[in-house]
Amino acid sequence: MAEAIHKKLQSELEKYQQMQKDVSKSMSSRQKLEAQLTENNIVKEELALLDSQNTVYKLIGPVLVKQDLDEAKATVSKRLEYINGEIQRYESLLKEMERKSEQHREVLSSLQQEYQRAQGQAVGKV
Amino acid sequence: MASVHDQMAAAGKVKRSKDLPQGVERLKEEHRKVVKDCRSQIEHWKKVENDYESLQERLRTLPDKLSYDIMVPFGPLAFMPGKLVHTNELTVLLGDNWFAKCSAKQADALVEHRKKHVKNTLDDLQKVMKNFQNRADFTDDLEKLTGDTGDFVDIREEVINEEEVTKGKHRLAHKANSKPKQVYLLELEEDKEKKEGDDERTTGVLSEEELWARLDELERQEELQDERYRYTRLDSTDTNGEDTTSSSEEEKEADGGSDVQVNGHQKENGWLPTSITSQMNGTNGSHPEDEEEEDCDEEAGNGLPTIYFSHTAEFKKVRINTGKNTTLKFSERNEQKAQAKRKKKSGKSNGHSPHESYKITSPADIYRVFVDLVNGEPIPRKSILKSRSRENSMCSDTSESSTADFEERRAAFGRSWSHDDATHSDTSDGITEEESPTGTSPRTNGRFEAFTGTVIEKDPLPCSIPHLTIAPPALPTIPERKLEEVGPEAPQEPPKRMSKFKATQLHQK
């Protein structure tokens, strides 16, 4: 009986650890998105400082491609929106994962208690 | 199975006791980590800012010449002589793989704009660092608090037998809307642990007139309370004062022997004395004595210096050893009587805050200041005391001396005194008692006692600070004093109390 519980405990523990890893992964990608967000904001502001006389280039791979200032501005704005959307998505995903991991934690704790009780009984019997 | 559980429980308990310092350590660790992180980040951003500064400098000087002769880096290891041309044309990285061609001046503006961002980040980091620094300091304080080194005292009373202390019903807090004919009940809030035993009060029904008189008293007390707030820093003293006032009033009212209760003025300030004073049962001399709280011993266990109370039937003094080596003592009966007297007399209550002894504003102060030390107790010189006039000065330097002294003096004074001023002295309860009946001098004291206890501080503090009176001569350390005083006071109490009571009654008549 104790053995079975032990096995269950192990499997649950693994699942929980997996969940935790996923959570941390989403967290890090979310942080990356945050950094990109700030950067694009700065680019937007700096583009505003320029005038059309300056040529704007975009680095695509090893090539600097000439861009129009207005086009550049539009592109940057679109990118900003995209990043915002991604962040939202990740937020909800993260919440969901948190909830699930919480549930898992509870299951784990109850299993642990059971296991300990079983252990105690085994000891008592012995 | 049960044994296993017990073991586990025991282990858990042990672990818990160890947990606290561990937890605090861990918290401090985390704080320190955050603070360190913040510091390194701030370093980094400061470097960035410096780089931008130098860049700006370069940008300003660059267009000065049409071309520069430079050593051009050629791969990672070599340089080549070359020329720097088109010095005003710059390709600036805007971020996220965007570039822009601009002049030096425009680049300068861009750099300026970026520097602003960096500054914002720096400010935020500084704020965070300060925040966490404060938190770390706070946990330090908290640790000290819970440790033995703090200034805070934990007061406990362990009740062994709950029944023996009960003399009557429990009191409930006085409600403002209660009708006069309702029974006054007092309920004491409990800050402390295990204070149940202290809560008994006797209840009784006051006659209507007495009740109305009592209401008046309570009003006056409230006013006094406000004044006292201004004059005292010690919460406990306030409470003490109030309690004793109320109790004294009760005593006054319930002349016939009915029990009175302390009103709901009780402020719970965590001082044991508060609860103790409220225990006063009016007229019955023996009663209060029995109930009086007693003997606090300081125990430095459980992290906090703890005062353990236990009931004794001996005397109504409470000495509390605070972390700062101040002793708070008071004799409730004395105070009550004093207050009763005073109230009767002038309607004023002893809102006199025990001021520094060193301030001499009237002749009485001189007497107050220069006291003899007998057995470690400051006793005012006999001759001085006799002619002690307490006009406007505060009274009670006598408050500094032990209540034992007071009792002695009281006995002496009861016979020989003709006092104008009733004292506001907190502790000089006995004295005030005697004083008030004899004198009706106009008391225009601006100061009111904040409490009716003696506070004896180890180090006399400058008089400019209004605080509890301090005996000018250096007092022995509190523990010593306590030992000294506990002994002498205990035996003194019973006989003196009776006499004082009688004296009061005589006076009243």
XYZ file of C-alpha atoms in Angstrom:
635
model
C 0.000 0.000 0.000
C 2.743 2.392 0.914
C 4.605 1.425 -2.183
C 1.703 2.241 -4.450
C 1.285 5.595 -2.805
C 4.963 6.226 -3.128
C 4.835 5.552 -6.831
C 1.874 7.821 -7.266
C 3.679 10.482 -5.346
C 6.671 10.233 -7.602
C 4.652 10.541 -10.771
C 2.736 13.498 -9.446
C 5.982 15.128 -8.408
C 7.378 14.757 -11.895
C 4.321 16.222 -13.433
C 4.530 19.127 -11.094
C 8.122 19.749 -11.923
C 7.288 19.736 -15.585
C 4.632 22.304 -15.001
C 7.051 24.450 -13.109
C 9.477 24.330 -15.999
C 6.787 25.398 -18.412
C 5.858 28.245 -16.182
C 9.390 29.469 -15.978
C 9.780 29.204 -19.736
C 6.759 31.324 -20.365
C 8.021 33.751 -17.801
C 11.322 34.201 -19.568
C 9.739 34.634 -22.988
C 7.420 37.175 -21.478
C 10.374 39.062 -20.100
C 11.997 39.059 -23.490
C 8.876 40.516 -24.957
C 8.928 43.204 -22.332
C 12.452 44.177 -23.309
C 11.462 44.344 -26.956
C 8.545 46.493 -26.028
C 10.703 49.095 -24.343
C 13.181 49.025 -27.198
C 10.558 49.585 -29.826
C 9.183 52.410 -27.835
C 12.542 54.102 -27.859
C 12.894 53.546 -31.597
C 9.519 55.096 -32.148
C 10.453 58.153 -30.172
C 13.770 58.535 -31.915
C 12.189 58.194 -35.318
C 9.963 61.053 -34.315
C 13.050 63.147 -33.696
C 14.301 62.621 -37.243
C 13.052 64.263 -40.360
C 12.572 62.845 -43.832
C 15.903 64.142 -44.977
C 17.667 61.345 -43.127
C 17.558 57.945 -44.735
C 16.417 55.105 -42.594
C 17.784 51.612 -43.012
C 16.628 48.311 -41.742
C 19.071 45.520 -41.090
C 17.790 42.379 -42.657
C 20.401 39.728 -42.214
C 23.675 41.113 -43.489
C 21.966 43.791 -45.589
C 21.028 47.305 -44.726
C 17.871 48.024 -46.657
C 16.788 51.521 -47.222
C 13.397 52.385 -45.778
C 11.141 55.336 -45.951
C 10.842 57.271 -42.735
C 7.079 57.083 -42.658
C 7.118 53.444 -43.570
C 9.579 52.835 -40.826
C 7.367 54.615 -38.382
C 4.365 52.570 -39.404
C 6.327 49.351 -39.215
C 7.554 50.126 -35.790
C 4.061 50.948 -34.579
C 2.744 47.705 -35.956
C 5.493 45.807 -34.286
C 4.679 47.484 -31.030
C 1.079 46.401 -31.257
C 2.133 42.895 -32.063
C 4.384 42.749 -29.075
C 1.621 44.020 -26.838
C -0.684 41.328 -28.063
C 1.924 38.686 -27.451
C 2.433 39.897 -23.946
C -1.255 39.636 -23.253
C -1.329 36.131 -24.583
C 1.565 35.109 -22.448
C -0.048 36.684 -19.448
C -3.163 34.597 -19.734
C -1.100 31.526 -20.439
C 0.948 32.141 -17.373
C -2.104 32.559 -15.208
C -3.534 29.362 -16.476
C -0.341 27.521 -15.785
C -0.151 28.970 -12.320
C -3.593 27.732 -11.559
C -2.805 24.297 -12.788
C 0.394 24.088 -10.869
C -1.482 25.160 -7.773
C -3.882 22.308 -8.212
C -1.016 19.977 -8.698
C 0.576 21.225 -5.548
C -2.509 20.440 -3.563
C -2.726 16.975 -5.001
C 0.881 16.475 -4.156
C 0.497 17.562 -0.576
C -2.477 15.332 0.014
C -0.631 12.431 -1.507
C 2.291 13.183 0.707
C 0.141 13.115 3.758
C -1.340 9.838 2.727
C 2.062 8.471 2.183
C 3.273 9.545 5.537
C 0.278 8.085 7.187
C 0.891 4.860 5.399
C 4.465 4.999 6.509
C 3.400 5.551 10.043
C 1.080 2.642 9.906
C 3.771 0.480 8.481
C 6.092 1.530 11.264
C 3.406 0.947 13.835
C 2.687 -2.445 12.506
C 6.299 -3.322 12.548
C 0.457 5.800 15.613
C -0.322 8.279 18.289
C 3.241 8.292 19.417
C 4.421 9.028 15.936
C 2.084 11.926 15.732
C 3.269 13.215 19.026
C 6.793 12.974 17.936
C 6.031 14.759 14.785
C 4.171 17.420 16.646
C 7.021 17.831 19.041
C 9.469 17.983 16.218
C 7.292 20.503 14.537
C 7.220 22.618 17.628
C 10.908 22.488 18.034
C 11.341 23.339 14.444
C 9.043 26.270 14.799
C 10.989 27.746 17.599
C 14.094 27.509 15.510
C 12.231 28.711 12.483
C 11.879 32.237 13.602
C 15.518 33.169 13.660
C 16.070 31.117 10.552
C 13.225 32.801 8.818
C 14.517 36.165 9.791
C 17.927 35.215 8.539
C 16.514 34.098 5.281
C 14.514 37.249 4.901
C 17.582 39.289 5.549
C 19.460 37.256 3.013
C 16.887 37.945 0.401
C 16.885 41.588 1.173
C 20.588 41.762 0.939
C 20.493 39.973 -2.360
C 18.040 42.397 -3.813
C 20.009 45.313 -2.559
C 23.174 43.894 -4.069
C 21.447 43.320 -7.357
C 20.187 46.829 -7.371
C 23.649 48.108 -6.668
C 25.218 46.203 -9.527
C 22.506 47.345 -11.878
C 22.994 50.898 -10.826
C 26.693 50.491 -11.507
C 25.970 49.197 -14.958
C 23.618 51.971 -15.858
C 25.988 54.556 -14.536
C 28.624 53.203 -16.841
C 26.232 53.428 -19.741
C 25.531 57.004 -18.900
C 29.200 57.809 -18.806
C 29.660 56.194 -22.164
C 26.939 58.308 -23.620
C 28.544 61.384 -22.196
C 31.854 60.672 -23.833
C 30.040 59.837 -27.058
C 28.410 63.201 -27.000
C 31.759 64.817 -26.546
C 33.099 62.974 -29.543
C 30.110 63.950 -31.610
C 30.695 67.571 -30.825
C 34.302 67.532 -31.875
C 33.959 65.205 -34.830
C 32.650 67.628 -37.463
C 35.444 70.085 -36.638
C 37.659 68.619 -39.277
C 36.802 67.362 -42.712
C 38.872 64.248 -42.229
C 40.973 62.695 -39.542
C 44.084 60.535 -39.761
C 43.487 57.502 -37.694
C 44.663 53.982 -37.144
C 41.902 51.810 -38.459
C 41.342 48.488 -36.738
C 41.932 45.715 -39.179
C 40.543 42.585 -37.826
C 40.897 41.791 -34.165
C 44.650 42.131 -33.971
C 45.843 44.731 -36.421
C 45.528 48.364 -37.181
C 46.093 50.316 -40.340
C 46.652 53.940 -40.878
C 43.687 55.530 -42.576
C 41.464 58.515 -42.827
C 38.139 59.246 -41.266
C 36.024 61.101 -43.755
C 32.481 62.450 -44.035
C 32.725 63.358 -40.485
C 29.269 64.759 -40.287
C 27.477 61.718 -41.656
C 26.579 59.180 -39.103
C 24.549 56.009 -39.252
C 22.854 55.626 -35.969
C 21.389 52.416 -34.631
C 17.938 53.247 -33.383
C 17.275 49.846 -31.882
C 15.653 46.687 -33.119
C 17.714 46.593 -36.297
C 16.690 50.047 -37.418
C 19.311 52.508 -38.652
C 19.175 56.110 -39.600
C 21.604 58.369 -41.345
C 21.927 61.665 -39.635
C 24.238 64.509 -38.912
C 26.313 64.796 -35.807
C 23.970 67.248 -34.257
C 20.975 65.042 -34.838
C 22.881 62.139 -33.404
C 23.618 64.293 -30.425
C 19.928 64.883 -29.924
C 19.259 61.162 -30.136
C 21.893 60.453 -27.574
C 20.385 63.049 -25.331
C 17.048 61.360 -25.644
C 18.549 58.026 -24.713
C 20.318 59.451 -21.763
C 16.964 60.518 -20.441
C 15.808 56.929 -20.456
C 18.902 55.804 -18.689
C 18.392 58.392 -16.027
C 14.849 57.219 -15.459
C 16.020 53.686 -15.052
C 18.683 54.771 -12.637
C 16.168 56.634 -10.537
C 13.884 53.655 -10.378
C 16.708 51.424 -9.318
C 17.709 53.829 -6.617
C 14.204 53.871 -5.299
C 13.989 50.129 -5.253
C 17.288 49.882 -3.490
C 16.245 52.325 -0.845
C 12.989 50.526 -0.417
C 14.654 47.217 0.165
C 17.201 48.771 2.403
C 14.386 50.041 4.559
C 12.828 46.650 4.590
C 16.060 45.089 5.665
C 16.370 47.600 8.445
C 12.871 46.879 9.506
C 13.511 43.191 9.734
C 16.521 43.992 11.800
C 14.392 45.962 14.156
C 11.844 43.233 14.211
C 14.473 40.737 15.097
C 15.660 42.890 17.896
C 12.145 43.254 19.008
C 11.549 39.602 19.283
C 14.969 38.971 20.632
C 16.121 39.692 24.063
C 17.777 42.882 23.202
C 14.714 44.858 22.373
C 13.086 47.583 24.307
C 9.764 45.968 24.215
C 8.419 43.850 26.924
C 6.034 41.050 26.768
C 3.715 40.860 29.677
C 2.139 37.650 30.646
C 0.217 36.233 33.392
C -0.188 32.594 33.770
C -3.365 31.698 35.404
C -3.166 28.524 37.321
C -6.477 28.516 38.925
C -8.946 30.727 37.233
C -11.607 30.427 39.802
C -9.803 31.725 42.755
C -9.370 35.136 41.312
C -12.899 35.609 40.314
C -14.799 37.682 42.726
C -17.943 38.427 40.971
C -19.084 38.655 37.470
C -17.015 39.705 34.606
C -17.191 43.244 33.658
C -18.247 44.530 30.339
C -17.142 47.690 28.729
C -19.064 50.727 29.668
C -21.349 51.746 26.897
C -22.083 55.338 26.267
C -25.758 54.778 25.820
C -26.287 52.716 28.856
C -28.969 53.937 31.093
C -28.021 55.102 34.527
C -29.746 52.273 36.154
C -27.949 49.678 34.204
C -25.275 47.757 35.848
C -21.886 48.894 34.843
C -19.819 46.210 33.437
C -16.281 46.490 32.435
C -14.594 44.470 29.889
C -10.944 44.591 29.499
C -9.430 44.027 26.161
C -6.706 41.587 26.159
C -3.483 42.314 24.516
C -1.554 39.965 26.519
C -1.692 36.305 26.439
C -3.266 34.410 29.229
C -4.660 37.334 30.988
C -7.984 35.848 31.696
C -7.443 35.752 35.359
C -7.000 39.442 35.518
C -10.276 40.325 34.168
C -12.493 39.964 37.045
C -14.203 42.943 38.298
C -16.948 43.029 40.661
C -20.094 44.507 39.439
C -22.647 46.283 41.400
C -25.521 48.513 41.007
C -25.068 52.097 41.884
C -27.790 54.215 43.128
C -29.159 56.717 40.752
C -27.497 59.686 42.251
C -24.277 57.915 42.414
C -24.628 57.013 38.822
C -25.225 60.537 37.771
C -22.292 61.633 39.795
C -20.344 58.906 38.187
C -21.277 60.095 34.763
C -20.021 63.495 35.607
C -16.852 62.032 36.823
C -16.430 60.147 33.643
C -16.873 63.252 31.612
C -14.263 64.966 33.585
C -12.012 62.040 33.203
C -12.332 62.211 29.502
C -11.330 65.773 29.486
C -8.437 64.951 31.662
C -7.538 62.193 29.369
C -7.206 64.594 26.539
C -5.061 66.849 28.552
C -2.977 64.051 29.712
C -2.312 63.023 26.215
C -0.637 66.259 25.716
C 1.496 66.013 28.688
C 2.605 62.549 28.822
C 4.361 60.248 26.575
C 3.700 57.090 28.305
C 0.595 55.348 27.309
C 0.648 53.313 30.316
C 0.658 56.275 32.502
C -2.409 57.579 30.878
C -4.183 54.474 31.384
C -3.053 54.210 34.871
C -4.180 57.651 35.617
C -7.505 57.064 34.143
C -8.010 53.868 35.788
C -7.129 55.096 39.115
C -9.209 58.129 38.656
C -12.177 56.161 37.770
C -11.606 53.719 40.457
C -11.099 56.435 42.939
C -14.309 57.963 41.937
C -16.035 54.762 42.321
C -14.582 54.451 45.642
C -15.843 57.803 46.486
C -19.275 57.076 45.338
C -19.693 53.708 46.683
C -19.147 54.791 50.127
C -21.585 52.539 51.596
C -19.709 49.513 50.602
C -21.269 48.605 47.373
C -18.896 47.558 44.792
C -18.132 49.799 41.979
C -16.597 49.159 38.783
C -14.123 50.957 36.821
C -15.609 52.591 33.908
C -14.973 51.732 30.413
C -12.386 54.364 30.190
C -9.895 51.708 30.248
C -7.589 52.188 27.472
C -5.947 49.128 26.502
C -2.456 49.960 26.040
C -0.895 46.777 26.757
C 0.241 47.715 30.145
C -0.664 45.292 32.711
C -1.257 47.962 35.274
C -4.135 49.158 33.325
C -6.003 46.039 33.782
C -4.890 45.853 37.281
C -6.117 49.207 38.287
C -9.406 48.575 36.790
C -9.694 45.782 39.126
C -10.242 48.102 41.946
C -13.250 47.397 43.835
C -14.484 50.394 45.439
C -14.955 50.735 49.050
C -14.006 47.468 50.331
C -10.576 47.868 51.621
C -9.774 44.279 51.877
C -11.189 43.373 48.584
C -8.984 45.300 46.325
C -6.038 44.264 48.237
C -6.742 40.718 47.652
C -7.258 41.169 44.072
C -4.336 43.249 43.388
C -2.067 42.183 40.852
C 1.326 41.647 41.639
C 4.854 41.049 41.262
C 6.091 41.281 37.885
C 9.235 39.561 37.384
C 11.140 40.227 34.340
C 11.938 37.216 32.434
C 14.007 37.307 29.409
C 12.610 34.268 27.842
C 10.829 33.765 24.614
C 12.802 36.434 22.942
C 10.929 39.301 24.457
C 11.628 40.428 27.938
C 8.586 39.173 29.651
C 6.914 40.262 32.725
C 5.087 37.559 34.500
C 2.307 38.525 36.695
C 0.945 36.553 39.478
C -1.673 37.418 41.915
C -0.790 37.868 45.458
C -2.894 38.994 48.237
C -0.406 41.354 49.562
C -0.172 44.652 48.050
C -1.500 46.520 45.261
C 1.610 47.665 43.777
C 2.784 46.708 40.465
C 6.230 47.099 39.458
C 6.979 46.591 35.921
C 10.325 46.248 34.586
C 10.468 47.606 31.180
C 13.315 46.986 28.876
C 14.619 50.430 29.560
C 15.015 49.814 33.193
C 12.183 51.959 34.185
C 9.969 50.884 36.884
C 6.416 51.725 36.922
C 4.847 51.509 40.222
C 1.730 52.745 41.614
C -0.563 52.030 44.338
C -4.056 51.977 43.097
C -5.706 52.616 46.308
C -3.585 55.566 46.922
C -4.305 56.909 43.577
C -7.940 56.261 43.803
C -8.232 57.955 47.064
C -6.157 60.796 45.905
C -8.265 61.160 42.910
C -11.403 60.863 44.864
C -10.240 63.540 47.137
C -9.199 65.728 44.390
C -12.337 65.264 42.520
C -14.363 66.071 45.452
C -12.373 69.043 46.193
C -11.888 70.865 43.074
C -13.320 68.884 40.367
C -9.986 68.761 38.859
C -8.378 65.548 38.345
C -4.842 64.798 38.484
C -4.132 65.408 34.962
C -0.851 66.462 36.090
C 1.826 65.019 34.102
C 4.773 64.003 36.095
C 7.269 66.407 34.961
C 10.836 66.459 35.247
C 12.022 67.003 38.611
C 14.744 69.316 37.714
C 12.619 72.112 36.590
C 12.163 74.416 39.459
C 9.430 76.866 38.940
C 8.211 77.199 42.414
C 9.468 76.669 45.898
C 7.768 73.362 45.965
C 9.944 72.227 43.204
C 12.953 72.739 45.303
C 11.633 70.416 47.849
C 10.676 68.059 45.241
C 14.016 68.071 43.649
C 16.059 67.663 46.709
C 15.074 64.463 48.206
C 16.862 62.044 50.363
C 17.592 58.625 49.302
C 16.686 56.115 51.860
C 17.129 52.532 51.037
C 17.327 53.417 47.506
C 14.089 55.299 47.642
C 14.040 58.984 47.239
C 12.281 60.380 50.213
C 11.653 64.049 50.480
C 13.133 65.518 53.540
C 10.816 65.419 56.382
C 10.899 69.054 57.155
C 10.361 69.952 53.594
C 7.524 67.656 53.248
C 5.712 69.013 56.123
C 5.565 72.398 54.679
C 5.201 71.141 51.245
C 3.153 73.452 49.283
C 2.179 72.363 45.965
C 0.788 75.320 44.288
C 1.192 75.297 40.722
C 4.090 73.094 40.512
C 3.625 69.705 39.792
C 3.588 67.604 42.298
C 4.957 64.892 42.195
C 8.306 64.431 42.521
C 7.183 62.256 45.197
C 5.992 60.142 42.476
C 9.520 59.241 42.055
C 9.774 57.649 45.365
C 8.334 54.372 45.982
C 4.872 54.000 47.069
C 6.229 52.663 50.251
C 7.623 56.026 50.914
C 4.346 57.506 50.161
C 2.650 55.402 52.593
C 5.018 56.356 55.266
C 4.649 59.904 54.428
C 1.031 59.575 54.140
C 0.772 58.400 57.631
C 2.882 61.288 58.742
C 1.131 63.788 56.635
C -2.259 62.773 57.486
C -1.699 64.267 60.796
C 0.441 67.214 60.106
C -0.572 68.524 56.804
C -2.329 71.526 55.854
C -2.048 71.699 52.242
C -3.268 74.138 49.832
C -2.788 72.361 46.728
C -3.947 69.007 46.230
C -1.248 67.446 44.429
C -1.453 66.244 41.076
C 1.156 63.893 41.799
C 0.508 60.649 40.381
C 2.002 58.540 42.915
C 1.560 60.791 45.760
C -1.814 59.450 46.156
C -1.631 59.331 49.812
C -0.307 62.780 49.963
C -2.895 64.178 47.755
C -5.513 62.620 49.803
C -4.438 64.427 52.793
C -3.772 67.533 50.962
C -6.973 67.999 49.243
C -9.207 68.098 52.194
C -7.135 70.615 53.917
C -6.522 73.089 51.215
C -8.589 74.730 48.642
C -5.951 76.715 47.041
C -6.619 77.547 43.520
C -4.848 75.140 41.482
C -3.927 76.555 38.270
C -1.743 73.863 37.210
C -1.101 73.812 33.646
C 0.308 70.409 34.021
C -1.554 67.364 34.734
C -0.430 64.052 35.750
C -0.429 61.638 33.055
C -0.475 58.666 35.195
C -0.555 57.624 38.673
C 2.454 55.507 38.859
C 5.972 55.985 39.779
C 8.409 55.867 37.072
C 11.877 55.470 38.112
C 14.392 55.709 35.455
C 17.862 54.615 35.771
C 19.411 57.639 34.192
C 18.028 60.969 35.025
C 17.098 62.687 31.856
C 17.270 66.362 31.131
C 14.398 68.183 32.571
C 13.590 69.924 29.379
C 11.884 66.831 28.270
C 8.527 66.528 29.842
C 8.355 63.052 31.007
C 8.005 61.033 34.035
C 9.617 62.394 37.061
C 13.029 61.276 37.837
C 14.641 61.185 41.144
C 17.708 63.334 41.005
C 19.893 60.986 42.877
C 20.884 58.099 40.823
C 18.693 55.247 41.567
C 19.890 51.770 41.874
C 19.149 49.601 38.959
C 15.655 48.533 38.618
C 16.098 44.909 39.503
C 17.831 45.907 42.630
C 15.182 48.340 43.418
C 12.553 45.868 42.815
C 14.145 43.481 45.149
C 14.540 46.157 47.670
C 11.123 47.424 47.335
C 9.246 44.248 47.064
C 10.528 43.213 50.380
C 9.856 46.296 52.362
C 6.670 47.138 50.654
C 4.931 43.916 51.127
C 4.954 43.971 54.843
C 4.262 47.629 54.951
C 1.248 47.487 52.840
C -1.335 45.801 54.906
C -0.972 47.887 57.983
C -0.626 51.132 56.159
C -3.445 50.576 53.877
C -5.875 50.263 56.618
C -4.625 53.364 58.226
C -4.749 55.286 55.059
C -8.199 54.195 54.385
C -9.262 55.239 57.761
C -7.531 58.489 57.325
C -9.373 59.053 54.171
C -12.601 58.305 55.730
C -11.799 60.594 58.531
C -11.031 63.266 56.094
C -14.166 62.698 54.249
C -16.120 63.101 57.348
